[in-house]
Tab-separated table of C-alpha atoms in Angstrom:
chain	number	residue	atom	x	y	z
U	1	MET	CA	-80.069	-193.609	9.887
U	2	THR	CA	-81.771	-196.206	12.066
U	3	GLU	CA	-82.931	-195.094	15.498
U	4	ILE	CA	-83.002	-197.496	18.435
U	5	GLY	CA	-85.748	-197.151	21.000
U	6	TYR	CA	-87.059	-198.496	24.274
U	7	THR	CA	-90.533	-199.784	25.160
U	8	LEU	CA	-92.516	-198.302	28.011
U	9	SER	CA	-94.620	-201.371	28.817
U	10	SER	CA	-97.918	-200.137	30.228
U	11	GLU	CA	-98.969	-203.711	30.984
U	12	GLU	CA	-96.102	-204.337	33.414
U	13	HIS	CA	-95.429	-201.016	35.146
U	14	GLY	CA	-97.360	-198.285	36.887
U	15	PRO	CA	-97.374	-194.730	35.570
U	16	ASN	CA	-94.749	-193.350	37.941
U	17	ASP	CA	-92.364	-196.201	37.157
U	18	LEU	CA	-92.925	-195.681	33.436
U	19	VAL	CA	-91.940	-192.039	33.814
U	20	ASP	CA	-88.775	-193.109	35.656
U	21	HIS	CA	-87.995	-195.655	32.918
U	22	ALA	CA	-88.399	-192.947	30.283
U	23	ARG	CA	-85.956	-190.690	32.091
U	24	ASN	CA	-83.451	-193.543	32.433
U	25	ALA	CA	-83.805	-194.539	28.778
U	26	GLU	CA	-82.950	-191.006	27.699
U	27	GLU	CA	-79.902	-190.952	29.977
U	28	VAL	CA	-78.703	-194.305	28.599
U	29	GLY	CA	-78.841	-192.954	25.051
U	30	PHE	CA	-81.929	-194.437	23.407
U	31	ASP	CA	-83.224	-192.389	20.482
U	32	PHE	CA	-86.947	-192.750	21.097
U	33	LEU	CA	-89.618	-194.268	23.315
U	34	SER	CA	-92.664	-196.323	22.393
U	35	ILE	CA	-95.489	-196.658	24.896
U	36	SER	CA	-98.319	-199.193	24.721
U	37	ASP	CA	-101.991	-198.310	25.154
U	38	HIS	CA	-103.889	-200.982	27.116
U	39	TYR	CA	-107.028	-201.095	29.248
U	40	HIS	CA	-106.046	-204.533	30.611
U	41	PRO	CA	-102.737	-206.354	30.874
U	42	TRP	CA	-102.489	-209.534	28.811
U	43	VAL	CA	-102.350	-211.637	31.990
U	44	ALA	CA	-102.966	-210.562	35.581
U	45	GLU	CA	-99.355	-211.339	36.560
U	46	GLN	CA	-98.243	-208.310	34.517
U	47	GLY	CA	-100.285	-206.232	36.912
U	48	HIS	CA	-100.825	-202.811	35.285
U	49	ALA	CA	-102.655	-200.817	32.618
U	50	PRO	CA	-102.479	-197.067	33.361
U	51	PHE	CA	-104.142	-194.506	31.081
U	52	VAL	CA	-101.514	-193.857	28.464
U	53	TRP	CA	-102.307	-190.187	27.797
U	54	SER	CA	-101.846	-189.249	31.461
U	55	THR	CA	-98.557	-191.139	31.554
U	56	LEU	CA	-97.343	-189.300	28.460
U	57	GLY	CA	-97.782	-185.992	30.277
U	58	GLY	CA	-95.392	-187.210	32.959
U	59	VAL	CA	-92.937	-188.474	30.339
U	60	ALA	CA	-92.969	-185.099	28.590
U	61	GLU	CA	-92.071	-183.357	31.842
U	62	ALA	CA	-89.385	-185.881	32.873
U	63	THR	CA	-87.466	-185.933	29.570
U	64	THR	CA	-85.978	-183.253	27.359
U	65	ASP	CA	-84.835	-184.536	23.957
U	66	ILE	CA	-85.991	-188.095	23.358
U	67	ASP	CA	-88.666	-188.705	20.688
U	68	VAL	CA	-91.869	-190.544	21.629
U	69	GLY	CA	-94.499	-192.639	19.876
U	70	ILE	CA	-97.665	-194.354	21.021
U	71	GLY	CA	-97.342	-197.894	19.785
U	72	VAL	CA	-100.146	-198.364	19.155
U	73	SER	CA	-103.592	-197.046	20.008
U	74	ALA	CA	-106.864	-198.152	18.402
U	75	PRO	CA	-109.113	-195.113	17.788
U	76	ILE	CA	-112.082	-197.185	16.707
U	77	MET	CA	-114.162	-198.153	19.793
U	78	ARG	CA	-112.811	-197.505	23.284
U	79	ILE	CA	-111.237	-194.250	22.096
U	80	HIS	CA	-113.406	-192.352	19.623
U	81	PRO	CA	-111.347	-190.798	16.809
U	82	ALA	CA	-112.418	-187.284	17.846
U	83	LEU	CA	-111.014	-187.938	21.315
U	84	TYR	CA	-107.868	-189.535	19.883
U	85	ALA	CA	-107.360	-186.411	17.774
U	86	GLN	CA	-107.509	-184.198	20.866
U	87	ALA	CA	-105.393	-186.491	23.063
U	88	SER	CA	-102.649	-186.956	20.465
U	89	ALA	CA	-102.605	-183.249	19.565
U	90	THR	CA	-102.180	-182.365	23.248
U	91	ALA	CA	-99.411	-184.950	23.692
U	92	ALA	CA	-97.598	-183.771	20.563
U	93	THR	CA	-97.806	-180.190	21.865
U	94	MET	CA	-96.200	-181.255	25.156
U	95	PHE	CA	-93.335	-182.854	23.197
U	96	GLU	CA	-92.882	-179.711	21.073
U	97	GLY	CA	-89.475	-179.668	19.411
U	98	ARG	CA	-89.312	-183.464	19.303
U	99	GLU	CA	-90.862	-186.083	17.074
U	100	PHE	CA	-94.167	-187.480	18.289
U	101	TYR	CA	-95.464	-190.487	16.354
U	102	ALA	CA	-99.187	-191.268	16.393
U	103	GLY	CA	-99.326	-195.042	16.100
U	104	VAL	CA	-102.730	-196.519	15.300
U	105	GLY	CA	-104.106	-199.998	14.685
U	106	THR	CA	-107.244	-202.113	14.684
U	107	GLY	CA	-106.754	-203.196	18.297
U	108	GLU	CA	-107.606	-206.245	20.371
U	109	SER	CA	-110.867	-207.269	21.978
U	110	LEU	CA	-108.971	-207.361	25.296
U	111	ASN	CA	-108.909	-203.559	25.353
U	112	GLU	CA	-111.650	-202.388	23.036
U	113	HIS	CA	-114.759	-204.409	23.974
U	114	ILE	CA	-115.274	-202.843	27.397
U	115	TYR	CA	-118.453	-200.887	26.532
U	116	GLY	CA	-120.161	-204.069	25.378
U	117	ASP	CA	-119.989	-203.259	21.675
U	118	HIS	CA	-119.808	-206.087	19.156
U	119	TRP	CA	-116.206	-206.987	18.297
U	120	PRO	CA	-116.175	-206.958	14.481
U	121	GLU	CA	-113.986	-208.963	12.157
U	122	HIS	CA	-110.696	-207.487	11.014
U	123	ALA	CA	-111.932	-206.256	7.626
U	124	VAL	CA	-114.620	-204.162	9.336
U	125	ARG	CA	-112.160	-202.862	11.923
U	126	MET	CA	-109.856	-201.792	9.082
U	127	GLU	CA	-112.734	-199.855	7.506
U	128	MET	CA	-113.370	-198.227	10.883
U	129	LEU	CA	-109.704	-197.307	11.223
U	130	GLU	CA	-109.580	-195.728	7.765
U	131	GLU	CA	-112.613	-193.572	8.580
U	132	ALA	CA	-111.148	-192.758	11.998
U	133	ILE	CA	-107.918	-191.519	10.372
U	134	ASP	CA	-109.976	-189.207	8.140
U	135	VAL	CA	-111.712	-187.778	11.217
U	136	ILE	CA	-108.413	-187.308	13.058
U	137	ARG	CA	-106.751	-185.526	10.146
U	138	SER	CA	-109.780	-183.273	9.672
U	139	LEU	CA	-109.699	-182.218	13.318
U	140	TRP	CA	-105.943	-181.647	13.233
U	141	THR	CA	-106.543	-178.843	10.716
U	142	GLY	CA	-108.002	-176.755	13.527
U	143	GLU	CA	-111.185	-176.188	11.544
U	144	GLU	CA	-114.659	-176.915	12.865
U	145	VAL	CA	-115.583	-180.444	11.791
U	146	SER	CA	-118.909	-182.196	11.321
U	147	HIS	CA	-118.714	-185.747	10.039
U	148	ARG	CA	-121.454	-188.273	9.384
U	149	GLY	CA	-119.894	-191.488	8.185
U	150	GLU	CA	-120.656	-195.174	8.242
U	151	HIS	CA	-119.069	-195.697	11.643
U	152	TYR	CA	-118.636	-192.273	13.304
U	153	THR	CA	-120.511	-189.052	13.827
U	154	VAL	CA	-118.785	-185.817	14.813
U	155	GLU	CA	-120.767	-182.612	15.305
U	156	ASN	CA	-119.296	-179.096	15.465
U	157	ALA	CA	-115.974	-180.294	16.893
U	158	GLN	CA	-112.905	-178.072	16.812
U	159	LEU	CA	-109.457	-178.443	18.354
U	160	PHE	CA	-107.808	-175.326	19.738
U	161	THR	CA	-104.614	-176.874	21.138
U	162	LEU	CA	-102.522	-178.137	18.241
U	163	PRO	CA	-98.811	-178.792	17.737
U	164	GLU	CA	-96.842	-176.741	15.234
U	165	GLU	CA	-96.183	-179.896	13.200
U	166	THR	CA	-98.807	-182.571	12.586
U	167	PRO	CA	-97.657	-185.988	13.902
U	168	PRO	CA	-97.184	-188.756	11.346
U	169	ILE	CA	-99.895	-191.398	11.644
U	170	CYS	CA	-98.091	-194.749	11.630
U	171	VAL	CA	-100.441	-197.650	10.905
U	172	SER	CA	-99.924	-201.104	12.379
U	173	ALA	CA	-100.267	-204.070	10.022
U	174	TYR	CA	-99.597	-207.810	10.350
U	175	GLY	CA	-100.869	-209.217	7.069
U	176	GLU	CA	-100.529	-208.423	3.399
U	177	ARG	CA	-103.967	-206.825	2.964
U	178	ALA	CA	-103.506	-204.752	6.114
U	179	ALA	CA	-100.096	-203.604	4.873
U	180	GLN	CA	-101.654	-202.499	1.586
U	181	ALA	CA	-104.302	-200.522	3.463
U	182	ALA	CA	-101.652	-199.035	5.760
U	183	ALA	CA	-99.719	-197.808	2.743
U	184	ALA	CA	-102.819	-196.093	1.396
U	185	VAL	CA	-103.914	-194.250	4.553
U	186	GLY	CA	-100.852	-193.879	6.789
U	187	ASP	CA	-97.709	-191.769	7.096
U	188	GLY	CA	-95.648	-194.657	8.455
U	189	PHE	CA	-95.654	-198.341	9.379
U	190	TRP	CA	-95.688	-200.147	12.740
U	191	ALA	CA	-94.989	-203.846	13.394
U	192	VAL	CA	-94.126	-206.172	16.278
U	193	GLY	CA	-91.142	-208.243	15.228
U	194	PRO	CA	-89.425	-208.054	11.825
U	195	GLN	CA	-92.014	-208.918	9.186
U	196	ASP	CA	-91.903	-209.012	5.420
U	197	THR	CA	-95.169	-207.034	5.426
U	198	VAL	CA	-93.010	-203.907	5.397
U	199	GLU	CA	-92.019	-204.902	1.864
U	200	THR	CA	-95.681	-205.091	0.867
U	201	TRP	CA	-96.234	-201.698	2.460
U	202	GLU	CA	-93.334	-200.181	0.495
U	203	GLU	CA	-94.369	-201.853	-2.772
U	204	ASN	CA	-97.814	-200.267	-2.422
U	205	GLY	CA	-96.404	-196.772	-2.018
U	206	GLY	CA	-95.878	-196.664	1.745
U	207	GLU	CA	-93.585	-193.861	2.866
U	208	GLY	CA	-92.424	-192.589	6.238
U	209	PRO	CA	-90.964	-194.036	9.438
U	210	ARG	CA	-91.034	-197.812	9.877
U	211	PHE	CA	-91.222	-199.175	13.423
U	212	CYS	CA	-90.319	-202.672	14.589
U	213	GLN	CA	-90.468	-203.991	18.164
U	214	LEU	CA	-88.189	-206.703	19.533
U	215	THR	CA	-88.916	-208.446	22.837
U	216	ALA	CA	-86.269	-209.513	25.338
U	217	CYS	CA	-85.648	-210.615	28.878
U	218	VAL	CA	-82.137	-209.705	29.960
U	219	ALA	CA	-81.098	-211.594	33.100
U	220	ASP	CA	-78.025	-213.180	34.677
U	221	SER	CA	-78.648	-216.465	32.854
U	222	GLU	CA	-80.740	-217.770	30.007
U	223	ASP	CA	-82.666	-220.061	32.364
U	224	GLU	CA	-83.571	-217.158	34.643
U	225	ALA	CA	-84.636	-215.069	31.657
U	226	VAL	CA	-86.824	-217.834	30.233
U	227	SER	CA	-88.456	-218.419	33.618
U	228	THR	CA	-89.203	-214.703	34.059
U	229	ALA	CA	-90.528	-214.376	30.516
U	230	HIS	CA	-92.748	-217.440	30.919
U	231	GLU	CA	-94.205	-216.011	34.114
U	232	GLN	CA	-94.584	-212.392	32.976
U	233	TRP	CA	-95.105	-212.579	29.209
U	234	PRO	CA	-96.467	-216.035	28.253
U	235	ASN	CA	-98.732	-214.391	25.670
U	236	SER	CA	-95.707	-214.174	23.366
U	237	GLY	CA	-96.192	-217.903	22.778
U	238	LEU	CA	-99.712	-217.552	21.355
U	239	ALA	CA	-99.954	-217.943	17.599
U	240	GLY	CA	-102.358	-216.650	14.984
U	241	GLU	CA	-105.224	-214.253	15.671
U	242	MET	CA	-105.923	-215.408	19.220
U	243	SER	CA	-104.443	-212.243	20.710
U	244	THR	CA	-107.012	-210.105	18.907
U	245	ILE	CA	-110.141	-212.011	19.929
U	246	LEU	CA	-109.732	-213.087	23.588
U	247	PRO	CA	-111.620	-210.566	25.754
U	248	THR	CA	-110.075	-210.771	29.258
U	249	PRO	CA	-106.786	-211.492	31.043
U	250	THR	CA	-108.430	-214.632	32.431
U	251	HIS	CA	-108.956	-215.946	28.916
U	252	PHE	CA	-105.308	-215.242	28.108
U	253	GLU	CA	-104.241	-217.056	31.262
U	254	GLN	CA	-106.282	-220.063	30.191
U	255	ALA	CA	-104.859	-219.959	26.657
U	256	THR	CA	-101.261	-219.575	27.822
U	257	GLU	CA	-101.485	-222.737	29.916
U	258	MET	CA	-100.443	-224.448	26.694
U	259	VAL	CA	-97.291	-222.279	26.456
U	260	SER	CA	-94.251	-223.926	28.056
U	261	GLU	CA	-90.855	-222.552	29.034
U	262	GLU	CA	-89.487	-224.497	26.075
U	263	ASP	CA	-91.806	-222.558	23.776
U	264	ILE	CA	-90.414	-219.311	25.180
U	265	ALA	CA	-86.817	-220.517	24.859
U	266	GLU	CA	-87.360	-221.593	21.258
U	267	GLY	CA	-89.352	-218.512	20.266
U	268	SER	CA	-88.212	-215.129	19.043
U	269	MET	CA	-87.735	-213.537	22.460
U	270	LEU	CA	-84.118	-212.630	23.268
U	271	CYS	CA	-83.407	-214.339	26.601
U	272	GLY	CA	-80.219	-214.149	28.656
U	273	PRO	CA	-77.272	-211.864	29.422
U	274	ASP	CA	-75.520	-211.749	26.024
U	275	ALA	CA	-75.481	-208.635	23.845
U	276	GLN	CA	-74.744	-210.287	20.502
U	277	PRO	CA	-78.253	-211.690	19.895
U	278	HIS	CA	-79.624	-208.174	20.426
U	279	ILE	CA	-77.101	-206.683	18.016
U	280	ASP	CA	-77.888	-209.355	15.435
U	281	SER	CA	-81.664	-208.967	15.781
U	282	ILE	CA	-81.502	-205.195	15.461
U	283	GLN	CA	-79.349	-205.572	12.356
U	284	GLN	CA	-81.830	-208.064	10.885
U	285	ALA	CA	-84.639	-205.554	11.415
U	286	ILE	CA	-82.553	-202.849	9.754
U	287	ASP	CA	-81.826	-205.157	6.826
U	288	ALA	CA	-85.561	-205.879	6.530
U	289	GLY	CA	-86.192	-202.182	5.993
U	290	TYR	CA	-87.054	-200.764	9.424
U	291	ASP	CA	-85.567	-197.421	10.466
U	292	HIS	CA	-86.963	-197.390	14.024
U	293	VAL	CA	-86.201	-200.535	16.060
U	294	TYR	CA	-87.179	-200.638	19.713
U	295	ILE	CA	-86.737	-203.160	22.491
U	296	HIS	CA	-89.193	-204.373	25.130
U	297	GLN	CA	-87.616	-205.742	28.312
U	298	VAL	CA	-89.926	-208.228	30.033
U	299	GLY	CA	-90.008	-208.248	33.831
U	300	ASP	CA	-89.300	-205.936	36.743
U	301	ASP	CA	-85.551	-205.618	36.142
U	302	GLN	CA	-85.351	-202.864	33.549
U	303	GLN	CA	-81.895	-201.846	34.737
U	304	ALA	CA	-80.405	-205.064	33.346
U	305	LEU	CA	-81.422	-204.017	29.849
U	306	PHE	CA	-80.312	-200.414	30.385
U	307	ASP	CA	-76.836	-201.584	31.448
U	308	LEU	CA	-76.489	-204.011	28.544
U	309	TYR	CA	-77.542	-201.446	25.965
U	310	GLU	CA	-75.464	-198.619	27.387
U	311	GLU	CA	-72.308	-200.733	27.577
U	312	GLU	CA	-72.537	-202.961	24.510
U	313	VAL	CA	-75.561	-202.725	22.237
U	314	LEU	CA	-75.973	-199.010	21.530
U	315	PRO	CA	-72.227	-198.439	20.940
U	316	SER	CA	-72.389	-201.158	18.259
U	317	PHE	CA	-74.671	-198.930	16.194
């Protein structure tokens, strides 16, 4: 059965608001939450980037039944895999009795370059991620771990706080080669927007939960929604690999000067007050093979999306 979730957008909301949104999402009837892990927002107008692991502690306390995933973190540079192993194990323990999904990916320079390390090409980052996953799984055994690999060194590390069930590691992938690698090393699949890469992942032996994010701006009119989305989330109009290589919000602001309101209106974002496009898009993601579909509401007005989903969208599924 497909589960429908809600995005806790760390780029647009402070930690206390995110905790409130999580509580509201559970009350509305969403099945799970996905929370983003960012050091910077994409553009300064979004205004936030709280530390995701602290926020998750608040979410665990404020909710009772809803499942949670981190979608996604990059345990390759800014967060060392040994630290990711501890942070995710602690979070999963706090959500004991619920599903906690450990989403991982190769990241963006925007978040990961902050120590001044060289930002490697994607193939190298994928190698780093594969080694990082090995380190994480080793530490999740609770045994003392020493690791001397090509990219990481761990010495006499041991985790003492562990959940009863190990979280599935869901690997993000946007291209065919990345999907093949995700199938080989992951316990699940994570994507933004319905992509046929999930088919590649399945054909190469991928098994486990499959996550797909949809982006929306629910407002009183389509024009209002497009205007809000263009102001708050213009980065949705950037194509190709640009989002992985630009290092600062200022660079994104410069790049998104080429994104118009027309680009937003003609793109894949669901803009306006109508429920049917949401229902159709969720069904398309289900038909593509995803069993976890979650929605990101752009802008300050999260209640508009909560009302629409409680009254029309969720009952349709």
